[in-house]
PDB file of C-alpha atoms in Angstrom:
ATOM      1  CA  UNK A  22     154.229-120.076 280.582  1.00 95.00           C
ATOM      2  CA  UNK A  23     157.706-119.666 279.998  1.00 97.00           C
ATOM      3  CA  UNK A  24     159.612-123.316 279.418  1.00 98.00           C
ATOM      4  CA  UNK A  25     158.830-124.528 275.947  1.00 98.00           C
ATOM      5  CA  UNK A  26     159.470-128.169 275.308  1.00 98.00           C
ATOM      6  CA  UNK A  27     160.802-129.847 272.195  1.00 97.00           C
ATOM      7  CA  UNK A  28     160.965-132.730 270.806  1.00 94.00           C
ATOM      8  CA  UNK A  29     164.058-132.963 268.490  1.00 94.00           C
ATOM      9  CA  UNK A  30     163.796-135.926 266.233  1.00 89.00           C
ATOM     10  CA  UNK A  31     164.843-136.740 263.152  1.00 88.00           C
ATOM     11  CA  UNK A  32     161.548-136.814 260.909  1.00 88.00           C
ATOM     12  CA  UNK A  33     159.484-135.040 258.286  1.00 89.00           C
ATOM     13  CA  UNK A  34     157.392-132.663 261.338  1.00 91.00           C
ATOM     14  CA  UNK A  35     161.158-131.744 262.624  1.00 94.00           C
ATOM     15  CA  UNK A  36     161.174-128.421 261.210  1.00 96.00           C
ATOM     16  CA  UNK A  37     157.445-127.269 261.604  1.00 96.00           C
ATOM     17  CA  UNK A  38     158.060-128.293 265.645  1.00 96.00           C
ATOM     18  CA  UNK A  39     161.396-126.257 265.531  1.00 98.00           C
ATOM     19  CA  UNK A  40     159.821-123.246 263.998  1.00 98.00           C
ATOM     20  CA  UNK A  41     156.948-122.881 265.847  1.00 98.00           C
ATOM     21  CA  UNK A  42     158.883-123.566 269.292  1.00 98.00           C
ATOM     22  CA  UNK A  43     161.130-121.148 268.638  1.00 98.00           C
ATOM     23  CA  UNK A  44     158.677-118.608 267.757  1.00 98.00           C
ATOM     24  CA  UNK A  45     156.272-119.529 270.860  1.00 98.00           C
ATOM     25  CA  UNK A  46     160.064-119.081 273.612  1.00 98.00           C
ATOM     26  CA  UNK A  47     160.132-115.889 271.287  1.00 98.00           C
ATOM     27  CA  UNK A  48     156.806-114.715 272.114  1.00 98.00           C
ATOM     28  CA  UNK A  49     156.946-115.350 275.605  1.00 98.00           C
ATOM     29  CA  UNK A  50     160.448-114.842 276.344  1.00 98.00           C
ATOM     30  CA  UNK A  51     160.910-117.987 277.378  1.00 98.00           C
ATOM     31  CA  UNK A  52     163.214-120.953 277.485  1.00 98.00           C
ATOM     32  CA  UNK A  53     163.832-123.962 274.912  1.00 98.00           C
ATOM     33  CA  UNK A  54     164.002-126.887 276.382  1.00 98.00           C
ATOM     34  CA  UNK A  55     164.965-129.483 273.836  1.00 98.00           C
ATOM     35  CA  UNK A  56     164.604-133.051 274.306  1.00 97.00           C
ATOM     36  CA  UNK A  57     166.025-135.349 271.906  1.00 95.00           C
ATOM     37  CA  UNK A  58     164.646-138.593 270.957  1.00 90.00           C
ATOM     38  CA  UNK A  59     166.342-141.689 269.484  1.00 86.00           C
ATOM     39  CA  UNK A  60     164.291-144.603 269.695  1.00 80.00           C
ATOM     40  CA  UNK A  61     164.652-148.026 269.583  1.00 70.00           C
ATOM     41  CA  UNK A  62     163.741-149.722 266.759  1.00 62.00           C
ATOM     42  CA  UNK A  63     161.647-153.652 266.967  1.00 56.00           C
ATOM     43  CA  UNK A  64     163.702-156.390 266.047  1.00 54.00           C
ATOM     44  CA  UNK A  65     162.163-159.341 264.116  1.00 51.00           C
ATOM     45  CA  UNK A  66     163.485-162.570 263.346  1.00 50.00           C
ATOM     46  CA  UNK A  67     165.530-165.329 265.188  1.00 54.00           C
ATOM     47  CA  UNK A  68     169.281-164.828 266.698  1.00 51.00           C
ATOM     48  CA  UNK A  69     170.489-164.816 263.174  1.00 51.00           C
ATOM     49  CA  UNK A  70     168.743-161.901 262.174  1.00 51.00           C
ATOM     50  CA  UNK A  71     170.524-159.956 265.147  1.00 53.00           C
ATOM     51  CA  UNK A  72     173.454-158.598 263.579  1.00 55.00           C
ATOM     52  CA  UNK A  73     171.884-156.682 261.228  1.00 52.00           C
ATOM     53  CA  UNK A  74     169.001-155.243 263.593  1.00 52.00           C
ATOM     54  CA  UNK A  75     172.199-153.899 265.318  1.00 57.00           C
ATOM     55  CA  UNK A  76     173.585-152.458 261.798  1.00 58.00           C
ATOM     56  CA  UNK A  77     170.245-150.848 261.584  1.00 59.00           C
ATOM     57  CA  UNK A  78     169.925-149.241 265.161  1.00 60.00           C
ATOM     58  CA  UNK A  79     173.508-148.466 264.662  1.00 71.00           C
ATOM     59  CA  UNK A  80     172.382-146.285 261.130  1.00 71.00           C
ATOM     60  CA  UNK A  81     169.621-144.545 263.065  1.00 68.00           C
ATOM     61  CA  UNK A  82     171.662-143.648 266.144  1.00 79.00           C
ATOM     62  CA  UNK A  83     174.002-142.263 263.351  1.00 83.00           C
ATOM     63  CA  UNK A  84     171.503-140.591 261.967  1.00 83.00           C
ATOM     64  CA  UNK A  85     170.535-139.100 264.901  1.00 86.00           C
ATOM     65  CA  UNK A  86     173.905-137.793 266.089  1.00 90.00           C
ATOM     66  CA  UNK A  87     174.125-135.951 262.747  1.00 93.00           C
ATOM     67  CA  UNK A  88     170.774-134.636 263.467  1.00 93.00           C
ATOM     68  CA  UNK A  89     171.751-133.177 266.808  1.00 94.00           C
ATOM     69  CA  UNK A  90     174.774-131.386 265.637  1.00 95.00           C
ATOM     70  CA  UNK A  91     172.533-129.520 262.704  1.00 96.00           C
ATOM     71  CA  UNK A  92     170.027-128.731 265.366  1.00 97.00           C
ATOM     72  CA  UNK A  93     172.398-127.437 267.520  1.00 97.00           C
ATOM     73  CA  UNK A  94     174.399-125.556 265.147  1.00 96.00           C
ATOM     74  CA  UNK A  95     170.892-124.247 264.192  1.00 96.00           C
ATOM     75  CA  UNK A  96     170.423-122.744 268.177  1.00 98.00           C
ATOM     76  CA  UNK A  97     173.333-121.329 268.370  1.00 97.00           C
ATOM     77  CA  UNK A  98     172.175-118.538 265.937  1.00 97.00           C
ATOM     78  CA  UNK A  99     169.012-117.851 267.350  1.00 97.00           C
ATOM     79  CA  UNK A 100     168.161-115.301 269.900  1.00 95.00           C
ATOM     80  CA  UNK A 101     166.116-118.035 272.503  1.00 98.00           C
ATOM     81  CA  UNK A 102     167.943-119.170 275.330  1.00 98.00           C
ATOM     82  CA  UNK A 103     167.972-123.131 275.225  1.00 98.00           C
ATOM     83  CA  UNK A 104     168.875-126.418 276.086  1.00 98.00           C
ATOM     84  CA  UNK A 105     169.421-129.944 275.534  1.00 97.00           C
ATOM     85  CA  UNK A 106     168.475-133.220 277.223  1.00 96.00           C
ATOM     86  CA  UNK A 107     169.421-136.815 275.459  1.00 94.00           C
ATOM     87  CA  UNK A 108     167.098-139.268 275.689  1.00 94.00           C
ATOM     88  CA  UNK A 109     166.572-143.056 273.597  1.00 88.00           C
ATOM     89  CA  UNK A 110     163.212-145.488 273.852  1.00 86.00           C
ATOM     90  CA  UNK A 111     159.765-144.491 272.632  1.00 87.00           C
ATOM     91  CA  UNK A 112     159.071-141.050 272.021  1.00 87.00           C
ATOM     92  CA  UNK A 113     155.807-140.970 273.549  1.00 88.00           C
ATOM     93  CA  UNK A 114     157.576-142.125 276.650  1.00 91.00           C
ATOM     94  CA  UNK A 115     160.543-139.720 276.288  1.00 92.00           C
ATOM     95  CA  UNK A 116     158.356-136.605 276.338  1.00 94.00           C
ATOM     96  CA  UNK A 117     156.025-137.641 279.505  1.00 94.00           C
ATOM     97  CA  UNK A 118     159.163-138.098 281.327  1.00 95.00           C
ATOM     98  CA  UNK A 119     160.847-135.088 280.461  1.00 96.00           C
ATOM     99  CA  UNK A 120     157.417-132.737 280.586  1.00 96.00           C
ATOM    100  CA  UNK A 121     157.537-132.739 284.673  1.00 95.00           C
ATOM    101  CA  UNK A 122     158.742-129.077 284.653  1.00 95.00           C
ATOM    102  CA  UNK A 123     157.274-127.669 280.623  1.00 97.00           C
ATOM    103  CA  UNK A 124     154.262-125.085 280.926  1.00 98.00           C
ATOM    104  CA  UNK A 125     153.918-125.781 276.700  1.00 98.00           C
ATOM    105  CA  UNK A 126     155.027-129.059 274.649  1.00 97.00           C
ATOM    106  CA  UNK A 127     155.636-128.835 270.890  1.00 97.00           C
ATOM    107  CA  UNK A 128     154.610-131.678 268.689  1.00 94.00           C
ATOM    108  CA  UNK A 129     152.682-132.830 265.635  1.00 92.00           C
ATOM    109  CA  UNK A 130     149.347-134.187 264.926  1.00 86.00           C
ATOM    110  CA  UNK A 131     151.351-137.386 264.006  1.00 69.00           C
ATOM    111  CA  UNK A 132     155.528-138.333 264.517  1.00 57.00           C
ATOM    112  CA  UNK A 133     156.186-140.312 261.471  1.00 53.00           C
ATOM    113  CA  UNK A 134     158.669-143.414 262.088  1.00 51.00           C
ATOM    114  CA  UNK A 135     161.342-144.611 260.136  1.00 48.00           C
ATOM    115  CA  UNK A 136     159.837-148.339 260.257  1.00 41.00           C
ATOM    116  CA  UNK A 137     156.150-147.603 260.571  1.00 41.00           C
ATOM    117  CA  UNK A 138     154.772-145.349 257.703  1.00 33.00           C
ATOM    118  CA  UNK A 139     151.722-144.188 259.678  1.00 35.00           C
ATOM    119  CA  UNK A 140     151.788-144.486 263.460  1.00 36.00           C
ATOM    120  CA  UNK A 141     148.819-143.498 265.524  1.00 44.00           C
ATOM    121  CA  UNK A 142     149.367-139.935 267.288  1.00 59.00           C
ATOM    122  CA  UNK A 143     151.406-139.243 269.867  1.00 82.00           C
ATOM    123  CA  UNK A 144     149.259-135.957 271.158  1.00 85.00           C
ATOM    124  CA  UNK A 145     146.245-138.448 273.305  1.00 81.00           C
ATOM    125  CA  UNK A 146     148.958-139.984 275.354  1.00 83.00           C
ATOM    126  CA  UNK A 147     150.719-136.736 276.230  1.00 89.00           C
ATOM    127  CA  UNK A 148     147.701-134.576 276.841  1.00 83.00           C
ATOM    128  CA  UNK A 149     145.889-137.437 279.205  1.00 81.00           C
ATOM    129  CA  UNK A 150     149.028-138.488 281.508  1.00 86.00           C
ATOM    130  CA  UNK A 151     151.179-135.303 281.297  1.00 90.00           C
ATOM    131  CA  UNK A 152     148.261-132.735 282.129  1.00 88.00           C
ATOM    132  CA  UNK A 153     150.244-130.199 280.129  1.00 94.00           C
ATOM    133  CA  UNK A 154     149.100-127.616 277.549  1.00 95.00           C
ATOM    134  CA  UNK A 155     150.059-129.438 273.852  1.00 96.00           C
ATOM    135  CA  UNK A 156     150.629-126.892 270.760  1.00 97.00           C
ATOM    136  CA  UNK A 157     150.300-129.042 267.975  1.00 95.00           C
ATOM    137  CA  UNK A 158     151.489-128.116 263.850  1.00 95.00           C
ATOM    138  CA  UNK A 159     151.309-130.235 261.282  1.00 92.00           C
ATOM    139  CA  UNK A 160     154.233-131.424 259.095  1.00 90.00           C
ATOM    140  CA  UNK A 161     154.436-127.714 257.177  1.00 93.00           C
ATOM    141  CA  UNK A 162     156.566-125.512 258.188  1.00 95.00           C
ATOM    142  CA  UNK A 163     154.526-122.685 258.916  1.00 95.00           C
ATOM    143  CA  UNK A 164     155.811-121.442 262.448  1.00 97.00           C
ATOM    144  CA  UNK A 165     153.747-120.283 264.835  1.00 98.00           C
ATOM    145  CA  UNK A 166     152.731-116.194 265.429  1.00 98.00           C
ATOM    146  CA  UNK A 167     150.648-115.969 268.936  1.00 98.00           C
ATOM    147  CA  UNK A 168     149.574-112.921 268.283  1.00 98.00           C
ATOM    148  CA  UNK A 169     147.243-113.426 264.926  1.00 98.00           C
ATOM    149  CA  UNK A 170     143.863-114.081 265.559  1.00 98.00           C
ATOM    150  CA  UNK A 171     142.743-116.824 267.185  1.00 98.00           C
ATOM    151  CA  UNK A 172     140.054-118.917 267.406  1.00 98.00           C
ATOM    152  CA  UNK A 173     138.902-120.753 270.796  1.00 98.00           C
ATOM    153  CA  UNK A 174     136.706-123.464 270.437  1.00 94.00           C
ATOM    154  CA  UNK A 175     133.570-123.482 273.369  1.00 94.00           C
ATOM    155  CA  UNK A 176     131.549-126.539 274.564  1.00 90.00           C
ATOM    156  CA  UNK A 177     131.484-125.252 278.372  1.00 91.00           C
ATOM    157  CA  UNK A 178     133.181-128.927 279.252  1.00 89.00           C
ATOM    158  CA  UNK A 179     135.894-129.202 281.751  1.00 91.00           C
ATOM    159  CA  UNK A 180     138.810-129.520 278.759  1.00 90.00           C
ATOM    160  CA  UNK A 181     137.698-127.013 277.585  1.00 92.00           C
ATOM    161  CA  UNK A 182     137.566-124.648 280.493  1.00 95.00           C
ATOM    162  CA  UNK A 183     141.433-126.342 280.953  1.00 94.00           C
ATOM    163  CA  UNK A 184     142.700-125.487 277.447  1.00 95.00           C
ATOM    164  CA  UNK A 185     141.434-121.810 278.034  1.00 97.00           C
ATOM    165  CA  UNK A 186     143.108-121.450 281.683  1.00 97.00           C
ATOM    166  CA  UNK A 187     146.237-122.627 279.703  1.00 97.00           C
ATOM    167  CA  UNK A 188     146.260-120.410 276.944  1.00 98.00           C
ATOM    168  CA  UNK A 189     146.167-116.867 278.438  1.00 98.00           C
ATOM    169  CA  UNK A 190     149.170-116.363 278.385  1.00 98.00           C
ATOM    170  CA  UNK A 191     149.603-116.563 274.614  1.00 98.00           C
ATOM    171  CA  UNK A 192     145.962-115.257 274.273  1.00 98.00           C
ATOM    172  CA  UNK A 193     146.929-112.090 275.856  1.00 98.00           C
ATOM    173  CA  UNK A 194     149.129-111.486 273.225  1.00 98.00           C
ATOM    174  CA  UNK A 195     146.395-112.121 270.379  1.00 98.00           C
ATOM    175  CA  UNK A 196     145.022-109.155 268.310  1.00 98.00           C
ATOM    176  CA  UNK A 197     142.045-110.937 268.293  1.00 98.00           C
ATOM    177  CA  UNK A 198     140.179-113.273 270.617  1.00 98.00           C
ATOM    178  CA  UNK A 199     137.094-115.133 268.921  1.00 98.00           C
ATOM    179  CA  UNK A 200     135.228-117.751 271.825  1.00 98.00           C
ATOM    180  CA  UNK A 201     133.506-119.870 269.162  1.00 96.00           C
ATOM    181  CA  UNK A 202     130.477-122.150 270.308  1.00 94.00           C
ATOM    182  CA  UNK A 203     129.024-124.635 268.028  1.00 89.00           C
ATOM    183  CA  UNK A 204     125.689-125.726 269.588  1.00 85.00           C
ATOM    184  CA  UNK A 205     124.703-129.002 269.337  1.00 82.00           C
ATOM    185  CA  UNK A 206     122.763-129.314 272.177  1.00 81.00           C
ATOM    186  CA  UNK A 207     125.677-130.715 274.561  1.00 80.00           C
ATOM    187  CA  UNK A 208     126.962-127.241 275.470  1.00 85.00           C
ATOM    188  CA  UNK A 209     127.420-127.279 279.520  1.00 82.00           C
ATOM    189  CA  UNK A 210     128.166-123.382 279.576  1.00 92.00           C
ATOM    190  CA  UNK A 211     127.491-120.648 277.596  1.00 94.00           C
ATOM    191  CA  UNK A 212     130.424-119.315 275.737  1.00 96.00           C
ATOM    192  CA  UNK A 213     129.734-116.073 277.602  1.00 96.00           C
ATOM    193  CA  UNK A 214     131.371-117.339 280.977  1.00 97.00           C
ATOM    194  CA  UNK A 215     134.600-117.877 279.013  1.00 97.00           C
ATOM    195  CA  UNK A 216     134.462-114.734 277.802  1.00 98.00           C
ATOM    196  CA  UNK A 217     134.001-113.104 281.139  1.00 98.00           C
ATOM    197  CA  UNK A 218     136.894-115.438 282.840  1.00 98.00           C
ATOM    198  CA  UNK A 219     139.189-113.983 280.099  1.00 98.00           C
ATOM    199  CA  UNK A 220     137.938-110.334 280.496  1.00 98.00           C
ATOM    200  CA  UNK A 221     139.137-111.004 284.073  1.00 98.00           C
ATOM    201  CA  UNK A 222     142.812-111.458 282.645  1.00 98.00           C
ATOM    202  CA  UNK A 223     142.271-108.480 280.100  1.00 98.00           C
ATOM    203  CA  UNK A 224     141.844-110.424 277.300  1.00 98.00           C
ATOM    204  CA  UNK A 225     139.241-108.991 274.800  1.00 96.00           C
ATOM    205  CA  UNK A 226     136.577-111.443 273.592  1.00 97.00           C
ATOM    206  CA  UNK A 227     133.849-111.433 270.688  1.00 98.00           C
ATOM    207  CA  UNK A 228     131.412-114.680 271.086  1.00 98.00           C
ATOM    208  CA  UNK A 229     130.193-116.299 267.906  1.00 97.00           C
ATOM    209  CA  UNK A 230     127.659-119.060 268.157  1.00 94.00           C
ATOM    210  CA  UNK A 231     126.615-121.351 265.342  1.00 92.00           C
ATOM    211  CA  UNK A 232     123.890-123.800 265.726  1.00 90.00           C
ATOM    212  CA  UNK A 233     124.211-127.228 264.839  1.00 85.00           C
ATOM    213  CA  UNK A 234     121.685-128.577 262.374  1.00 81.00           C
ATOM    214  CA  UNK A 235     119.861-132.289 263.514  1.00 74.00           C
ATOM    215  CA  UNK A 236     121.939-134.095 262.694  1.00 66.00           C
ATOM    216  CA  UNK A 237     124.720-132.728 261.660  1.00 73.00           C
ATOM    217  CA  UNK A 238     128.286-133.028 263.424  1.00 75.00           C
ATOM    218  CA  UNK A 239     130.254-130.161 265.034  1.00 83.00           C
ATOM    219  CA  UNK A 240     133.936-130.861 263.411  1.00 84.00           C
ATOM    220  CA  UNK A 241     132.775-129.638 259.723  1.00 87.00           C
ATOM    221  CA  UNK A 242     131.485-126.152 261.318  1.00 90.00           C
ATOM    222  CA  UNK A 243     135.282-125.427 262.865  1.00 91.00           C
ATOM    223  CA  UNK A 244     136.621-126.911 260.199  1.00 93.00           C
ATOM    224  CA  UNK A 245     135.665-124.424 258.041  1.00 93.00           C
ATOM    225  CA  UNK A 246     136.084-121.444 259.992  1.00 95.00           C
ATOM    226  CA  UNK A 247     139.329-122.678 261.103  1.00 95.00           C
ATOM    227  CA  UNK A 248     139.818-122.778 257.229  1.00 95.00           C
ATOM    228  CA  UNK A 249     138.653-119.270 256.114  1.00 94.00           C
ATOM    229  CA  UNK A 250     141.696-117.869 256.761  1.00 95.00           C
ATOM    230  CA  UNK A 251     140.628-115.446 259.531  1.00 96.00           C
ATOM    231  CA  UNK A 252     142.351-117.203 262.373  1.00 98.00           C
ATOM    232  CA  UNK A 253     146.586-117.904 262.428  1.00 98.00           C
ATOM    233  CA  UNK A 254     145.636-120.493 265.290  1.00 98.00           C
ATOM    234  CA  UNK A 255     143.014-122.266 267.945  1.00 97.00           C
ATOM    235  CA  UNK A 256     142.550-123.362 271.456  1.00 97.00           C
ATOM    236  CA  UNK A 257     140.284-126.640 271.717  1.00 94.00           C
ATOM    237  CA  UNK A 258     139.738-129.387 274.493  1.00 91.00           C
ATOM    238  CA  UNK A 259     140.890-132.908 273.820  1.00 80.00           C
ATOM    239  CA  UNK A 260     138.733-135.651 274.300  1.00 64.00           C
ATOM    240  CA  UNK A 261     135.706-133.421 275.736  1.00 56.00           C
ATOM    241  CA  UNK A 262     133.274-136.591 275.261  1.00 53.00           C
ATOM    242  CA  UNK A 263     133.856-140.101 276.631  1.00 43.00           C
ATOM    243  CA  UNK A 264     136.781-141.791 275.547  1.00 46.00           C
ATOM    244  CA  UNK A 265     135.153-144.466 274.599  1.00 39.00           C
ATOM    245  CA  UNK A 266     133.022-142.171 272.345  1.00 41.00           C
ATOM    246  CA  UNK A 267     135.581-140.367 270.997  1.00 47.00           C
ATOM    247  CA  UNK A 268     137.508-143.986 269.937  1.00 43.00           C
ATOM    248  CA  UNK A 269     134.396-145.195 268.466  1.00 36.00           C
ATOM    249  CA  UNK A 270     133.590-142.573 266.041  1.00 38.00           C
ATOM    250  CA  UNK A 271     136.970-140.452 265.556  1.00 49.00           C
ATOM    251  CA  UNK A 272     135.854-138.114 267.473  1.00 69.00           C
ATOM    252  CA  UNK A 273     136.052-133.899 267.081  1.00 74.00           C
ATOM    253  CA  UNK A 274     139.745-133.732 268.563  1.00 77.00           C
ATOM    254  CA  UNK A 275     141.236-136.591 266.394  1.00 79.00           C
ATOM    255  CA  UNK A 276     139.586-134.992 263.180  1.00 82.00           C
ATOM    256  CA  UNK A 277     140.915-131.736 263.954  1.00 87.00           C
ATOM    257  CA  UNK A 278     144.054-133.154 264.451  1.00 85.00           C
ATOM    258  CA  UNK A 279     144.698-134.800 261.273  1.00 85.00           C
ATOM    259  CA  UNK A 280     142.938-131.574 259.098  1.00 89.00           C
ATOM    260  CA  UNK A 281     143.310-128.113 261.012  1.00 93.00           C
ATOM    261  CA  UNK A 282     144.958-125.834 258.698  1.00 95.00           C
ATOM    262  CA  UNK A 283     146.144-123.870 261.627  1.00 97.00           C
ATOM    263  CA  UNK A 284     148.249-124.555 264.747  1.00 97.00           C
ATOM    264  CA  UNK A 285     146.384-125.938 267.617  1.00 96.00           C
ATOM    265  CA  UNK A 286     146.686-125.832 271.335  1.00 97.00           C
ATOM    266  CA  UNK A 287     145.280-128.256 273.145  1.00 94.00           C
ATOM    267  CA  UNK A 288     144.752-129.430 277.173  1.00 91.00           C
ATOM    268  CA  UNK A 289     142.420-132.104 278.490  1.00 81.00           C
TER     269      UNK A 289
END
């Protein structure tokens, strides 16, 4: 895991992706890889309307240059090797086409937009067609420090499994590996054989298991440990039920996505 990939875009979740990028390249003495977005905004209206849609692509792409020179001014003083690839269109789109050769891609729970206040999150589409290992912050800028505790989330699915295989790198450099299993009665493993495939890559584990009460849902149980303040950050598996399921009732992964108080990576 060594090529980190950012998306540069000028929004309110800029900085919390730049820290926490920059702190993950640190961490694994890796590369930057920074890939910045400009999009395209929708244009509404008749032929008339046209000249100003272009004054107001022409403000964002503006915008945007200024945004780039800060950024890159910013790199320049840091100690992670990086660069820089230009790209305009939707960001969702930008990312899966520049993700072919990232081992991690940095992003929030949400990209605001400029035109739409509250957009639905970019994270589902990345994790499902780029098959890459997501860490996701919030808007905060809290950075990211691999080697706090962390706290892996356990069903014994295959995403799960996945977002574990993807994290050892940054879990071997954890003080402190938790494999947390809240049972519900859907558990396909026990969190013990994630423990053992980690002890494999000499990563230390304790297992806690919680059971869940009839019920009851899973996401309030990680929620609050995720919230205790024990752990700097978590490993989970997106969209471990049906997607169908998880569209119909929010789903663990889209809850935790909107609330965790802590950085999350993620792999389906």
């Amino acid at each position: 895991m060594k090529n980190v990939l950012l998306l540069v875009h000028d929004d309110s979740g800029q900085e919390a992706r730049l820290q926490a990028a920059l702190d993950a390249a640190r961490a694994l003495e890796g590369h930057l890889a920074c890939v910045h977005v400009t999009e395209f905004l929708p244009i509404f209206g008749d032929a008339y309307g046209m000249s100003g849609a272009v004054m107001v692509q022409d403000v964002v792409q503006d915008a945007e240059a200024r945004n780039r020179v800060e950024i890159e001014s910013r790199l320049a003083r840091e100690d992670v090797p990086w660069d820089w690839v230009e790209l305009m269109g939707e960001v969702e789109a930008a990312l899966e086409q520049a993700s072919g050769l990232a081992d991690l891609i940095v992003v929030n729970g949400e990209v605001p937009r400029r035109v739409q206040p509250q957009v639905r999150t970019v994270v589902e589409r990345l994790v499902v067609h780029t098959d890459k290992p997501l860490l996701v912050v919030g808007d905060e800028p809290k950075g990211f420090r691999p080697a706090e505790p962390v706290l892996v989330a356990w069903d014994g699915s295959e995403p799960a499994s996945a977002a574990v295989r993807a994290a050892v790198p940054l879990l071997q450099l954890s003080s402190s590996v938790t494999v947390y299993e809240a049972d519900d009665g859907s558990v396909e493993s026990p969190a013990e054989s994630a423990a053992e495939y980690l002890s494999r890559h000499g990563v230390g584990v304790e297992v806690v298991r919680d059971k869940v009460p009839s019920g009851d849902y899973v996401e309030p149980l990680l929620l609050s440990k995720l919230e205790g303040g024990r752990y700097g950050w978590a490993v989970i598996g997106a969209f471990s039920r049906s997607r169908f399921r998880e569209a119909l009732f929010g789903g663990t992964t889209k809850r935790l996505l909107k609330e965790s108080p802590v950085p999350l990576l993620i792999a389906h």
